Amino acid sequence: MFPGLADVSISQDIPVEGEITVPVGSHSPDEDYSTLDEPVRDTIMRDLKAVGKKFVHVMYPRKSSALLRDWDLWGPLVLCVSLALMLQGGSADSKDDGGPQFAEVFVIIWFGAVVITLNSKLLGGTISFFQSLCVLGYCVLPLTVAMLVCRLVLLAGAGTISFIIRLIVVVAMFGWSTLASTAFLADSQPPNRKALVVYPIFLFYFVISWMILTFTPQ
Amino acid sequence: MAAADDLKFQEFDDAANLLAANPDATTISIDEPVEIPKNQHSRQQEPGREEDDELLGTDDSDKTELLAGQKKSAPFWTFEYYQTFFDVDTYQVLDRIKGSVFPVPGKNFVRLYIRSNPDLYGPFWICATLVFTIAVSGNLSNFFIHLGKPTYHYVPEFRKVSIAATTIYAYAWLVPLALWGFLMWRNSKVMNIVSYSFLEIVCVYGYSLFIYIPTAILWIIPQKVVRWVLVVFSLCLSGSVLVMTFWPAVRDDNRRIALATVGTILLLHALLAVGCLAYFFDAPELDFPAPIIPAHNGTTVTTKSH
């Protein structure tokens, strides 16, 4: 049936044996010993270093795959909790008129990130669900820095000058966040739908920036 | 005989067998582009006169039902099923938005822009944008109105975001549901030529809300006259899109029912605009200086008048 292969013979001395397992790309000095045996400090430091490396990648966005390939959700959790905590203590004459509560900030950030991820996947993006969550969560870092700066500025006073400083800082960090997340996420989208994917990210960070800017202490 | 054999229907062998018998034969493969029939189909509809539009409308809806059936063939519990609702490109979304803001008299929004491909991207994100725009603009407008007063203490009013979200999403989804149910019921009684699917109605409503986004931003201007002019203007634009979409669907019905349907559509649309204006934006001139009760630690308790 296959005339062309008739003259190939399997030599008897080619060994038909070897490894069947496909090497998984694990970055793995810890293949030598189980991570159960290492000191707790090493375990924690390794994760902390991974998170810190991703923070650096967000602040100086380059085309690196660290955020995408080795995603983790610790960083977004830490950022979200600290942002929500810093947004507490907003002014409230009555409960109805104050700033967002802790649960509201938390829900907005996580629910917003999930909705944006679903949106980009429904539009045909090739990025995975948790990778996208990871990127969106980590890119909240500039806004968290802006919140910190705003609270410090508000300690000094709440006049017009402080408002202008806060406005400039928040706008700059908002731009930084949006650009950073777009830089990481835009490549995985089909080219004629990039704007459709970037716009919700813009809206998401705009809402967070608005919450930061309108924070007024009691 | 040879002639009879030529005329007889012949079974041709499988392509693989033919190729095995004659491996040097050239082969041509032809891809079937699935999208081209749809595009040609919708292009045929554009140069339409009124009567022809109606006549073509029948075949149009039949063929589109068939095509729609072919398109959304994935079962509803798979991800691919929902991906079919997001099958739009950037320029398509922008075209649809343009079509909702500049209604062309005589052209039906659904037939012109959506017939081939209703999407959920536009309705969902336009509603989300509208929610935040109204909340932010309302907050800003109140801030500017009360700016000079010494008793005023700025509050972010974050609760209003959830109220805005509930209102607008309820409007954008429940009203189309009710309208679709009503049209289906009338269709069972009176044979209408034009009928819309639920998604198309949601699409029209979603895109027709787009005009309220710039309107809400312009509502920051604290002049009553300006605000009401804006209400009327945006109502005319988006209302006309809705009317021109739904009038062909009810026009064959009893005259009174048709007019009542279109009237209700417009009324609900107007109620949404006026309600948002009244609730989220404080009235500019009717602001009485509230009585203040100074407390010891410096905070003041004021009563707000809406």
Tab-separated table of C-alpha atoms in Angstrom, chain A residues 10-160:
chain	number	residue	atom	x	y	z
A	10	ILE	CA	14.423	-1.113	10.888
A	11	SER	CA	17.927	-1.821	11.993
A	12	GLN	CA	18.237	-4.151	14.903
A	13	ASP	CA	20.671	-1.980	16.812
A	14	ILE	CA	18.610	1.202	17.120
A	15	PRO	CA	17.430	1.071	20.704
A	16	VAL	CA	13.708	1.507	20.979
A	17	GLU	CA	13.557	2.844	24.437
A	18	GLY	CA	13.697	6.144	26.237
A	19	GLU	CA	11.665	8.675	28.185
A	20	ILE	CA	8.057	9.069	27.224
A	21	THR	CA	7.319	11.879	29.617
A	22	VAL	CA	7.205	15.341	28.068
A	23	PRO	CA	9.339	17.709	30.072
A	24	VAL	CA	7.059	20.332	31.590
A	25	GLY	CA	8.613	23.762	31.506
A	26	SER	CA	9.003	24.128	35.215
A	27	HIS	CA	11.701	26.494	36.383
A	28	SER	CA	12.863	24.063	38.848
A	29	PRO	CA	15.802	23.900	41.080
A	30	ASP	CA	13.283	22.360	43.414
A	31	GLU	CA	13.020	19.247	41.355
A	32	ASP	CA	16.074	18.158	43.251
A	33	TYR	CA	14.345	18.270	46.568
A	34	SER	CA	10.760	18.538	47.555
A	35	THR	CA	9.554	21.925	48.643
A	36	LEU	CA	8.261	20.334	51.787
A	37	ASP	CA	11.774	20.061	53.080
A	38	GLU	CA	12.849	23.636	52.648
A	39	PRO	CA	12.576	26.200	55.390
A	40	VAL	CA	9.326	28.179	55.480
A	41	ARG	CA	11.286	31.352	54.971
A	42	ASP	CA	12.461	30.152	51.576
A	43	THR	CA	8.947	29.331	50.468
A	44	ILE	CA	7.628	32.693	51.483
A	45	MET	CA	10.574	34.572	50.038
A	46	ARG	CA	10.221	32.833	46.707
A	47	ASP	CA	6.609	33.876	46.375
A	48	LEU	CA	7.360	37.357	47.626
A	49	LYS	CA	10.134	37.730	45.095
A	50	ALA	CA	7.822	36.590	42.298
A	51	VAL	CA	5.245	39.146	43.359
A	52	GLY	CA	7.882	41.845	43.654
A	53	LYS	CA	9.259	41.047	40.217
A	54	LYS	CA	5.803	41.468	38.765
A	55	PHE	CA	5.398	44.807	40.518
A	56	VAL	CA	8.574	45.970	38.807
A	57	HIS	CA	7.288	44.738	35.473
A	58	VAL	CA	4.114	46.758	35.920
A	59	MET	CA	5.902	49.950	36.837
A	60	TYR	CA	8.242	49.628	33.860
A	61	PRO	CA	6.128	47.848	31.275
A	62	ARG	CA	8.241	45.942	28.847
A	63	LYS	CA	7.318	43.056	26.635
A	64	SER	CA	8.090	40.435	29.200
A	65	SER	CA	6.174	37.267	29.714
A	66	ALA	CA	6.665	37.104	33.455
A	67	LEU	CA	3.239	38.543	34.170
A	68	LEU	CA	1.525	36.359	31.669
A	69	ARG	CA	3.231	33.037	31.946
A	70	ASP	CA	3.768	32.829	35.686
A	71	TRP	CA	0.550	34.361	36.782
A	72	ASP	CA	-0.407	34.536	40.392
A	73	LEU	CA	-3.196	36.289	42.213
A	74	TRP	CA	-1.362	37.240	45.417
A	75	GLY	CA	-0.356	40.614	44.093
A	76	PRO	CA	-3.858	41.591	42.984
A	77	LEU	CA	-5.254	40.459	46.320
A	78	VAL	CA	-2.752	42.523	48.288
A	79	LEU	CA	-3.332	45.563	46.083
A	80	CYS	CA	-7.097	45.258	46.200
A	81	VAL	CA	-7.211	44.879	49.962
A	82	SER	CA	-4.846	47.776	50.578
A	83	LEU	CA	-6.737	50.017	48.152
A	84	ALA	CA	-10.060	49.129	49.748
A	85	LEU	CA	-8.630	49.754	53.221
A	86	MET	CA	-7.234	53.122	52.217
A	87	LEU	CA	-10.585	54.130	50.757
A	88	GLN	CA	-12.190	53.637	54.135
A	89	GLY	CA	-12.900	56.497	56.425
A	90	GLY	CA	-14.484	58.465	53.627
A	91	SER	CA	-16.858	61.169	54.680
A	92	ALA	CA	-20.431	60.313	55.377
A	93	ASP	CA	-23.153	62.494	56.737
A	94	SER	CA	-25.465	59.596	56.375
A	95	LYS	CA	-24.558	56.123	55.317
A	96	ASP	CA	-26.104	56.689	51.953
A	97	ASP	CA	-23.928	59.490	50.760
A	98	GLY	CA	-20.467	58.390	51.654
A	99	GLY	CA	-17.760	56.879	49.631
A	100	PRO	CA	-17.608	53.210	48.715
A	101	GLN	CA	-17.458	50.702	51.501
A	102	PHE	CA	-14.777	48.013	51.678
A	103	ALA	CA	-17.027	45.371	50.166
A	104	GLU	CA	-18.028	47.673	47.347
A	105	VAL	CA	-14.438	48.412	46.340
A	106	PHE	CA	-13.556	44.746	46.552
A	107	VAL	CA	-16.519	43.699	44.465
A	108	ILE	CA	-15.973	46.419	41.890
A	109	ILE	CA	-12.357	45.473	41.367
A	110	TRP	CA	-12.830	41.724	41.198
A	111	PHE	CA	-16.160	41.702	39.418
A	112	GLY	CA	-14.910	44.327	37.003
A	113	ALA	CA	-11.787	42.329	36.264
A	114	VAL	CA	-13.835	39.157	35.691
A	115	VAL	CA	-16.243	40.956	33.369
A	116	ILE	CA	-13.401	42.452	31.346
A	117	THR	CA	-11.716	39.069	31.077
A	118	LEU	CA	-14.945	37.442	29.920
A	119	ASN	CA	-15.418	40.241	27.439
A	120	SER	CA	-12.005	39.776	25.925
A	121	LYS	CA	-12.427	36.022	25.760
A	122	LEU	CA	-15.857	36.330	24.142
A	123	LEU	CA	-14.408	38.659	21.552
A	124	GLY	CA	-11.955	35.960	20.596
A	125	GLY	CA	-8.912	36.691	22.716
A	126	THR	CA	-6.340	33.996	23.215
A	127	ILE	CA	-5.338	34.856	26.731
A	128	SER	CA	-6.372	32.561	29.540
A	129	PHE	CA	-8.817	33.574	32.231
A	130	PHE	CA	-6.413	33.776	35.151
A	131	GLN	CA	-3.648	35.386	33.152
A	132	SER	CA	-5.950	38.221	32.306
A	133	LEU	CA	-7.119	38.557	35.910
A	134	CYS	CA	-3.487	38.616	36.976
A	135	VAL	CA	-2.564	41.409	34.581
A	136	LEU	CA	-5.589	43.523	35.409
A	137	GLY	CA	-5.018	43.080	39.131
A	138	TYR	CA	-1.338	43.909	39.001
A	139	CYS	CA	-1.962	47.020	36.922
A	140	VAL	CA	-3.936	48.467	39.826
A	141	LEU	CA	-0.527	49.117	41.419
A	142	PRO	CA	-0.059	52.663	40.026
A	143	LEU	CA	-3.505	53.590	41.292
A	144	THR	CA	-2.709	52.213	44.732
A	145	VAL	CA	0.402	54.376	44.758
A	146	ALA	CA	-1.788	57.311	43.741
A	147	MET	CA	-4.150	56.571	46.639
A	148	LEU	CA	-1.215	56.555	49.032
A	149	VAL	CA	0.002	59.890	47.696
A	150	CYS	CA	-3.510	61.337	47.918
A	151	ARG	CA	-3.887	60.349	51.537
A	152	LEU	CA	-0.529	61.906	52.350
A	153	VAL	CA	-1.450	65.106	50.531
A	154	LEU	CA	-4.791	65.206	52.320
A	155	LEU	CA	-2.982	65.014	55.644
A	156	ALA	CA	-1.439	68.336	54.766
A	157	GLY	CA	-4.723	70.014	53.955
A	158	ALA	CA	-7.789	69.823	51.752
A	159	GLY	CA	-7.740	73.034	49.778
A	160	THR	CA	-7.628	73.787	46.096
